[in-house]
Coordinates of C-alpha atoms in Angstrom, one line a residue:
X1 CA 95.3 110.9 95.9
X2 CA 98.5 112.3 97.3
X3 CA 99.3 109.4 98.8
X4 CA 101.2 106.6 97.7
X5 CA 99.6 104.5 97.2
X6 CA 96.2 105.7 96.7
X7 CA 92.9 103.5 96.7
X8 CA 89.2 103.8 95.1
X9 CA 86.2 101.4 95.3
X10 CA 85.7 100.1 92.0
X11 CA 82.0 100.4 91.3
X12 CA 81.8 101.3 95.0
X13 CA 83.4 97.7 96.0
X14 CA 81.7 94.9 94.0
X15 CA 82.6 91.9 95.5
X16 CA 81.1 93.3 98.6
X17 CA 78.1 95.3 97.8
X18 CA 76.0 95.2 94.9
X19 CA 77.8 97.2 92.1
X20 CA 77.1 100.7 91.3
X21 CA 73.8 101.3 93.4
X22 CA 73.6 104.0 96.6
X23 CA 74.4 101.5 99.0
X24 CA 77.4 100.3 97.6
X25 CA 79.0 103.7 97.4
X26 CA 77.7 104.9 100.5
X27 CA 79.3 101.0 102.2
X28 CA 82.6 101.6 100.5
X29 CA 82.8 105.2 102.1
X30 CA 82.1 104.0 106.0
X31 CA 84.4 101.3 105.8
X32 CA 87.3 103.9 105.1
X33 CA 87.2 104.8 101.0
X34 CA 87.6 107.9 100.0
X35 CA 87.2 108.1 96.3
X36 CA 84.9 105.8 94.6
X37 CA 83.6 104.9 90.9
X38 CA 80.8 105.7 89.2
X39 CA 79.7 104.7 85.5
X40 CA 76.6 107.0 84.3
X41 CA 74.3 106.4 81.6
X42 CA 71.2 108.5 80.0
X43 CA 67.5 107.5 80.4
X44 CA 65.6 107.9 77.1
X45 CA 64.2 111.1 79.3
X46 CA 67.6 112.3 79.9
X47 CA 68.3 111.5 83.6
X48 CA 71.4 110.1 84.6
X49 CA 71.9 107.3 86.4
X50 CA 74.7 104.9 87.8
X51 CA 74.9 101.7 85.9
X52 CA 78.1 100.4 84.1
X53 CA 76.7 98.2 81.0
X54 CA 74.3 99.5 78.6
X55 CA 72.0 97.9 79.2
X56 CA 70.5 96.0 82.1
X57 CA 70.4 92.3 81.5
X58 CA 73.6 91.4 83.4
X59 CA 72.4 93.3 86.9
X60 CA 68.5 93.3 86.8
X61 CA 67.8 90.2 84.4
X62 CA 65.3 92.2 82.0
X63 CA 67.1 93.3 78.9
X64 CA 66.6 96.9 78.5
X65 CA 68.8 99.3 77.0
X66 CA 69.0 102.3 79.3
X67 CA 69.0 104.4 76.2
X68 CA 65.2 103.5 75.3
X69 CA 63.7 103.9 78.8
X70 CA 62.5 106.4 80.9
X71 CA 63.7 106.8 84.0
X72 CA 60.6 106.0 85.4
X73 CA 60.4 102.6 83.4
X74 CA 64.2 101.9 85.0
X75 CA 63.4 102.8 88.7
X76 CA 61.0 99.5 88.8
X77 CA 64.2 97.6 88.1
X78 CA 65.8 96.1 91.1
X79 CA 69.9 95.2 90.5
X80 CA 70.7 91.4 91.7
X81 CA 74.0 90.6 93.0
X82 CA 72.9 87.3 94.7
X83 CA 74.6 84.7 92.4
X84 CA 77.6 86.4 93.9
X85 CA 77.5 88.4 96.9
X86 CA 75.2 86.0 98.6
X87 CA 71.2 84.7 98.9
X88 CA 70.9 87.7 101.2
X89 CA 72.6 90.2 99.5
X90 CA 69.8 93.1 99.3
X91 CA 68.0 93.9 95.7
X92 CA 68.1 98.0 95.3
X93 CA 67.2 100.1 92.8
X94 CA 69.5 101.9 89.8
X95 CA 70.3 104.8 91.6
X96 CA 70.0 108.8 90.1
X97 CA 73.5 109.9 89.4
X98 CA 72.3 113.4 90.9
X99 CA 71.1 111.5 94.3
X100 CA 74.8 109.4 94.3
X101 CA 76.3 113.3 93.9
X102 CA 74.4 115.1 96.3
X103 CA 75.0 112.5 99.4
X104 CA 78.7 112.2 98.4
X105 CA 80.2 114.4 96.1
X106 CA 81.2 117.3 99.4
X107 CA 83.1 114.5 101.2
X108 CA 85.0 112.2 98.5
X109 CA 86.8 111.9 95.4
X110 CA 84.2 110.8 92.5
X111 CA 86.1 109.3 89.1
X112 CA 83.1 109.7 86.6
X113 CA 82.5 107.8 83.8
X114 CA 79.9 109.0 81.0
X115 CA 80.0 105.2 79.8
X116 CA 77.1 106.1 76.3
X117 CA 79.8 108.6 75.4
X118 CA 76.6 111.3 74.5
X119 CA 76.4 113.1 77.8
X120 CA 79.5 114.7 78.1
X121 CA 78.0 118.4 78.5
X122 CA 75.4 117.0 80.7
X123 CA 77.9 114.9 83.1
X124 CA 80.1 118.3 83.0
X125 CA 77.2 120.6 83.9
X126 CA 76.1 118.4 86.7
X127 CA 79.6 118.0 88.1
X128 CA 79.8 122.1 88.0
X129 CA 77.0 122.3 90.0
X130 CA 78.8 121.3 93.2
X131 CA 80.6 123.4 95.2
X132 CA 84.5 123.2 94.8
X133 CA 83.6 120.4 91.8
X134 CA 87.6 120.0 90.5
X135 CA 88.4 118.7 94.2
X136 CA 85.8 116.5 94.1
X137 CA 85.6 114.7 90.1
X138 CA 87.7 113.4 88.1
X139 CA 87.1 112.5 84.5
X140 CA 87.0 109.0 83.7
X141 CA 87.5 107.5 80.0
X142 CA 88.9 105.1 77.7
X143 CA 92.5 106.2 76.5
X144 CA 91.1 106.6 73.0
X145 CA 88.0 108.1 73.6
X146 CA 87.2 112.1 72.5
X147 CA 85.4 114.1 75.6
X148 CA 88.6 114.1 77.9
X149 CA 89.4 117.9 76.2
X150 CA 86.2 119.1 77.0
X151 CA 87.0 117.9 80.8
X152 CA 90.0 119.8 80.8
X153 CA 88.8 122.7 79.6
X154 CA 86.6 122.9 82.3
X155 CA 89.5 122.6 84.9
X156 CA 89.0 118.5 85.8
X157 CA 91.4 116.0 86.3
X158 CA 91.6 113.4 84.0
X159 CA 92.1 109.6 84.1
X160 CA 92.7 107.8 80.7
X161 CA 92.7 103.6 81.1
X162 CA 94.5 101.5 78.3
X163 CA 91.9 98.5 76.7
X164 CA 93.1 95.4 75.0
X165 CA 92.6 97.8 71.4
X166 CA 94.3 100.4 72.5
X167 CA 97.0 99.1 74.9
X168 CA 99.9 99.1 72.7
X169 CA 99.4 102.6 71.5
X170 CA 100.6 104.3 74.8
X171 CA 102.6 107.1 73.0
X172 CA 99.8 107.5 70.8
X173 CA 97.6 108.6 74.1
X174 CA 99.5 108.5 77.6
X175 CA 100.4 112.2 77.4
X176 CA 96.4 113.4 77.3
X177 CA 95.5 112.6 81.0
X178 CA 96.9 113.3 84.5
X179 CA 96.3 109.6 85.8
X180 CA 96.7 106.5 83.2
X181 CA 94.9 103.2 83.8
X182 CA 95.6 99.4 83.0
X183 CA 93.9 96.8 83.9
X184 CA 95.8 94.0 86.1
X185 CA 95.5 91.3 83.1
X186 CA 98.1 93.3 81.3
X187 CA 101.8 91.8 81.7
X188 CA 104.4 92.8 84.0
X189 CA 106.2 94.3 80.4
X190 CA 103.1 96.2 80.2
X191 CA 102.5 98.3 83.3
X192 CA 106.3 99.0 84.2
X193 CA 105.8 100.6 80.0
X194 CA 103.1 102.3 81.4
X195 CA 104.0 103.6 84.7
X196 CA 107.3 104.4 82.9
X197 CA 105.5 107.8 81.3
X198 CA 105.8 109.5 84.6
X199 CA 102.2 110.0 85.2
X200 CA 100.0 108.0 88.0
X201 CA 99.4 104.5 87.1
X202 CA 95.7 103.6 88.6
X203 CA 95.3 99.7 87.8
X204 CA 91.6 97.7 88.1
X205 CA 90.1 95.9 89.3
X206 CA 91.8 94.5 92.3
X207 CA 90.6 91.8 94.2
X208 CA 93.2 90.2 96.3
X209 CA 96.3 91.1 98.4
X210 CA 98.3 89.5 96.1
X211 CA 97.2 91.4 93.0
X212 CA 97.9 94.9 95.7
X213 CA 101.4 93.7 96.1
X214 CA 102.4 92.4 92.6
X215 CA 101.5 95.9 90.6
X216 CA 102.7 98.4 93.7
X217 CA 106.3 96.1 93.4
X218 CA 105.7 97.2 89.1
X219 CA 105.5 101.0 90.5
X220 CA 101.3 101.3 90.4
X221 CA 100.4 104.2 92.7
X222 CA 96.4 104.0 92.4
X223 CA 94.4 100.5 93.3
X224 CA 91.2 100.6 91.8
X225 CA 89.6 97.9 94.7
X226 CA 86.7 95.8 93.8
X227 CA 87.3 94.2 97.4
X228 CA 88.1 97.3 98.8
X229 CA 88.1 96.8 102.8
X230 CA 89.6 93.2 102.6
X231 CA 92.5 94.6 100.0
X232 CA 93.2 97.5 102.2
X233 CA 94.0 95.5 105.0
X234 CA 96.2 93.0 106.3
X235 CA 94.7 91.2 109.3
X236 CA 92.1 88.8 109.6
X237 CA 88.3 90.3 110.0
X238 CA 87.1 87.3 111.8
X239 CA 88.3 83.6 113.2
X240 CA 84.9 82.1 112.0
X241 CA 82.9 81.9 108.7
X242 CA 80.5 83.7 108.1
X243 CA 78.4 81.4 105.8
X244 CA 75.4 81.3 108.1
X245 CA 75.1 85.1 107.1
X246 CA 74.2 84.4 103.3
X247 CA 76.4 87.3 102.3
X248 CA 79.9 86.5 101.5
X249 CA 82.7 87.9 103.4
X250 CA 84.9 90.0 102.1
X251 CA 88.0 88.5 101.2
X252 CA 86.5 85.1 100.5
X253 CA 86.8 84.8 96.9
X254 CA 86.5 81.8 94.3
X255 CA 89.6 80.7 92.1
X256 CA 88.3 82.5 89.3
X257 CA 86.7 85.7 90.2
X258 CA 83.5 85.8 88.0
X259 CA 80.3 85.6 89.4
X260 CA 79.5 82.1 87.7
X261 CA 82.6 80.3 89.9
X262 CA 81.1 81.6 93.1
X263 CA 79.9 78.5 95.6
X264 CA 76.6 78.9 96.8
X265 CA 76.5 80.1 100.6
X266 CA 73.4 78.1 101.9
X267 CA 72.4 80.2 105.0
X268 CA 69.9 77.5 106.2
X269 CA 72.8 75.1 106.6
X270 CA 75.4 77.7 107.5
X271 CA 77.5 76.4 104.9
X272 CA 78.8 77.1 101.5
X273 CA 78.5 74.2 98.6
X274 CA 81.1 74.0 96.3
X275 CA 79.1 72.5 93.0
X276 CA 81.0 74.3 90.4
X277 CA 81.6 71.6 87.3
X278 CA 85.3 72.1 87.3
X279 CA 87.3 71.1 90.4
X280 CA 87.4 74.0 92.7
X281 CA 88.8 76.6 95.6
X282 CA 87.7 79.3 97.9
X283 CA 90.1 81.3 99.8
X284 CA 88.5 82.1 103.1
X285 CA 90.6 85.8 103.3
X286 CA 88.7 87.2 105.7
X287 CA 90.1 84.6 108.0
X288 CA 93.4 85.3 107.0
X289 CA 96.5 85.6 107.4
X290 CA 97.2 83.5 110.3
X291 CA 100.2 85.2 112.3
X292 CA 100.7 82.5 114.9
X293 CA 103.5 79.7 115.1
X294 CA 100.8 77.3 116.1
X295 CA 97.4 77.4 115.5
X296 CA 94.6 74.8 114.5
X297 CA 92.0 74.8 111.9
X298 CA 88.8 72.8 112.4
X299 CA 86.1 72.7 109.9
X300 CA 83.0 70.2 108.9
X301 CA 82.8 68.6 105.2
X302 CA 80.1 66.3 103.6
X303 CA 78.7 65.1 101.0
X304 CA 75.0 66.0 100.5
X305 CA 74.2 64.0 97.7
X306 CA 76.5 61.5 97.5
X307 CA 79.9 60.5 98.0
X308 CA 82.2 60.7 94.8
X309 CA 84.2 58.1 93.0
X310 CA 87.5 56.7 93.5
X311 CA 89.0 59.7 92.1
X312 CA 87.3 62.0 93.9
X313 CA 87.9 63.8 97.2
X314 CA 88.0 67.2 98.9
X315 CA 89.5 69.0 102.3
X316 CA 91.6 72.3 103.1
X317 CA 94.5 73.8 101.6
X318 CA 97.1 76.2 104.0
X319 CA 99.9 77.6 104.6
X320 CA 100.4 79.7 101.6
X321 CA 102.3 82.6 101.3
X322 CA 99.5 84.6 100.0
X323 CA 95.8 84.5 99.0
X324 CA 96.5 83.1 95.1
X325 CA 94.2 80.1 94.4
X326 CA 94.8 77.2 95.3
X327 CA 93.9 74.4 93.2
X328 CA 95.4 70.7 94.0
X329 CA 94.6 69.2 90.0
X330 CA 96.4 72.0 88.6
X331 CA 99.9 73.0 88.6
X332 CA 100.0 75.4 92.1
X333 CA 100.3 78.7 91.7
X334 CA 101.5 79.6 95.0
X335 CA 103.2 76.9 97.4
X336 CA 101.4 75.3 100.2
X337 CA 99.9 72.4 102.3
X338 CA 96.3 70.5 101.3
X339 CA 94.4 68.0 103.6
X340 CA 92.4 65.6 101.3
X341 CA 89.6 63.4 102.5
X342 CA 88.4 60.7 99.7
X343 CA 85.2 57.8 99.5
X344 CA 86.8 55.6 101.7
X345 CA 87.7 58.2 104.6
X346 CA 91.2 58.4 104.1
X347 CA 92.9 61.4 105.2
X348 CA 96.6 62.7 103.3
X349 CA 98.4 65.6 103.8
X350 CA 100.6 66.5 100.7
X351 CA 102.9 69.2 100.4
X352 CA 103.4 71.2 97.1
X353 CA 105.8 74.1 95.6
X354 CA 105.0 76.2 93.1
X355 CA 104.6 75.6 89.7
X356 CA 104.1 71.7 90.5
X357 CA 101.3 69.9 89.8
X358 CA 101.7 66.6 92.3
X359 CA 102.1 66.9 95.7
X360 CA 105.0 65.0 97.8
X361 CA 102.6 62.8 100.2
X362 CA 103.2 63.6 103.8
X363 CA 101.2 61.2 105.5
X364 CA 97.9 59.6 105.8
X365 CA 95.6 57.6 107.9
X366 CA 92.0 55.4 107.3
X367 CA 88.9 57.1 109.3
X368 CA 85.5 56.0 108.8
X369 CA 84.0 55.9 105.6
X370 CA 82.1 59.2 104.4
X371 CA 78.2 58.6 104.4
X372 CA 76.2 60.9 101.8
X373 CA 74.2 63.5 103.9
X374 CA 76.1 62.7 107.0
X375 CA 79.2 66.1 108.5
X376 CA 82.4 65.0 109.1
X377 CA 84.8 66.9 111.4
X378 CA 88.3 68.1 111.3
X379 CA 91.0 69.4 112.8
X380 CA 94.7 70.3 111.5
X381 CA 97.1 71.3 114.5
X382 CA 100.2 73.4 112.9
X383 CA 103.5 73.7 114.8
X384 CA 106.7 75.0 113.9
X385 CA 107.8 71.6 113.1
X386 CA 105.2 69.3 113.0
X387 CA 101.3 69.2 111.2
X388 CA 98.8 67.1 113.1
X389 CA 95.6 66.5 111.2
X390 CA 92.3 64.5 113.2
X391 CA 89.0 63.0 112.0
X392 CA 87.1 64.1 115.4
X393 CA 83.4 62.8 114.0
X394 CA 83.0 58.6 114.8
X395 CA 86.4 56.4 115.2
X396 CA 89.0 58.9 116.4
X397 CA 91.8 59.1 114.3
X398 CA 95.3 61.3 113.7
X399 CA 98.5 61.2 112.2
X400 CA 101.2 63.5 112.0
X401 CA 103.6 64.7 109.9
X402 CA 107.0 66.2 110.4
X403 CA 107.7 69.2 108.6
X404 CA 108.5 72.8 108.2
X405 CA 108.5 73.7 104.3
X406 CA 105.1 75.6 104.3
X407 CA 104.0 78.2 107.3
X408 CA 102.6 81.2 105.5
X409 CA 98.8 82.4 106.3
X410 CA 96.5 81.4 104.0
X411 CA 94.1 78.7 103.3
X412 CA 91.1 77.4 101.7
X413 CA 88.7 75.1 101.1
X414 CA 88.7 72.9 98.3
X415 CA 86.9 70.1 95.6
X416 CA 89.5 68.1 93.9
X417 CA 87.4 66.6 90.9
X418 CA 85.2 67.5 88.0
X419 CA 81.7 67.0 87.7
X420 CA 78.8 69.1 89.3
X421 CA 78.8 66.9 92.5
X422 CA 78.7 69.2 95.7
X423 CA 80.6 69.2 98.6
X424 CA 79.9 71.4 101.2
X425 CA 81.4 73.1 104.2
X426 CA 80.5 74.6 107.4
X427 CA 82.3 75.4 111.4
X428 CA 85.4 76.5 109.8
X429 CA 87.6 78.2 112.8
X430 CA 90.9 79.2 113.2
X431 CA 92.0 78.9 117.1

């Protein structure tokens, strides 16, 4: 944490592992984290466990409060992440705080949470019970919350982060903690206010590169990653998807980041389906960025239901300058190319700024008609000066377009219409 700036695996990395379980922490720790987060709660028999809500519908899908169990009772529970993560994503257990501790607690930093707000002497007492414990912990609370004095007394670090309630009373509370926390919905206005008190600004949860670089330009010096290896780095994992894997990639993130957005990565297909009600993106990160002056990206698209109306079509976005969402029906957040295929085959490439909402048409050309069930194949050649983009699948056919505007290194896939109607994906390659 004497770095600048400094990075910890919000619930041990999230979007990559299931949240706040043993193998999550441990993950975030081989691939390079060294502090983590952990939320504790009491069992009705008073052993402490790693869990962040209250209860355990969200996670597990049986609506206990962690309160009114015994430990026992919870340890049958299995924590389900695969709505999100992936079909495959494992199912393991709520893990023993004490168990997290002991295979962690000599070799990182641990911010600790007691999330019930009753076990403050307990969560103390167990942190005191490592060796060289105020290296090791640091105390984790709400700004307005009452234990952090009783953390302090004991010789801990303390980290106090600023809620919606509480947010505009940072003179009321900023000066309690050694490390303040806001979370990355708050307004430029709003961190600069808060990293403005002097103090180590640690801001959650961050998912993206581009949420890294906006609050370290607003003087953040902690990143509290909840796609921690993807947002630590800055070159492509892979060339390929990884769909076929039924665990998402990290980096590959919907347009909204909540686990109802997610597509559904179909393994048996090595695809992913985008059959979200709301037209629809997924940034393939782990892909990016793209470095080179010329490149190509190829991918397969279908239909496996049935082909959409008039209105309706679907392709890739690229070219952006960062790994924002993309959304062709919405006013574009980040500038950028997008390749759309419609019912009757025809291919366009628009261009867009930012902030616009319709594209400048570029260029297009008739293919064969898409057939429901049936893969279609593409490939977009980029140049310095010139995009190429080519049915390959049935009648050849290309056109290209002379431009320049657009050459940053991230793209997408994306549905460009409402209604639950899927359209899949699969083969996508950089080369």
């Amino acid at each position: 944490m004497s770095t600048t700036p400094f990075y910890i695996a919000h619930r041990g990395s999230g979007d990559n592992w299931t949240e706040h379980t043993a193998e999550a922490y441990s993950n975030a720790i081989q691939n390079g984290a060294a502090a983590i987060e952990v939320s504790v709660s009491a069992t009705s028999d008073g052993v402490l466990v790693c869990h962040h809500d209250l209860n355990t519908e969200r996670m597990t899908g049986r609506n206990l409060q962690i309160s009114e169990v015994t430990f026992e009772e919870l340890s049958a529970l299995r924590n389900d992440s695969r709505s999100w993560i992936g079909p495959k994503a494992p199912l393991p257990p709520i893990p023993r705080a004490k168990d997290v501790l002991d295979a962690l607690a000599a070799t990182s930093v641990i911010f600790l949470e007691d999330k019930q707000g009753t076990n403050t002497a307990a969560l103390l007492d167990l942190m005191d019970s490592y060796p060289n414990s105020k290296e090791h912990f640091v105390w984790k609370q709400t700004a307005g919350g009452k234990h952090f004095a009783e953390a302090k007394k004991r010789g801990y670090k303390t980290w106090g982060y600023f809620v919606d309630n509480v947010r505009i009373r940072f003179a009321d509370f900023a000066e309690r903690f050694d490390y303040l926390g806001i979370y990355h919905g708050a307004s430029d206005d709003e961190i600069k206010a808060l990293v403005g008190y002097g103090k180590p600004v640690i801001c959650w949860e961050i998912h993206t590169r581009w949420m890294r670089e906006r609050v370290r330009a607003l003087g953040v010096t902690g990143l509290m990653c909840s796609n921690y290896p993807y947002v630590l780095g800055n070159t492509p994992i892979s060339t390929r998807d990884d769909f076929a894997s039924g665990v998402r990639a990290a980096g590959d993130l919907p347009w909204i980041l909540a686990p109802t957005y997610q597509p559904t990565l179909q393994p048996e297909f090595s695809s992913v389906s985008l059959n979200n009600e709301a037209s629809s993106s997924y940034t393939l990160g782990s892909m990016c960025p793209i470095t080179k002056d010329t490149y190509s990206l190829s991918f397969d698209m279908r239909w496996p239901m049935a082909v959409p109306d008039k209105s309706g079509s679907a392709g890739i976005a690229f070219g952006q300058a960062n790994d924002q969402p993309y959304r062709p029906t919405v006013p574009a957040t980040v500038a950028g190319y997008h390749l759309t295929v419609d019912r009757a085959g025809t291919m366009r490439l628009f261009a867009r700024g930012a902030g616009s909402l319709d594209g400048e048409l570029l260029g297009e050309q008739r293919s064969d008609a898409p057939r429901a069930g049936a893969w279609m194949r593409f490939r977009v050649d980029v140049s310095p000066r010139e995009i190429t983009f080519t049915r390959l699948d049935g009648t050849v056919t290309s056109a290209v377009a002379r431009t320049s505007s657009h050459r940053g290194g991230y793209f997408g896939l994306t549905k460009n219409y409402q209604g639950k109607q899927p359209v899949e994906f699969r083969q996508v390659e950089v080369s």
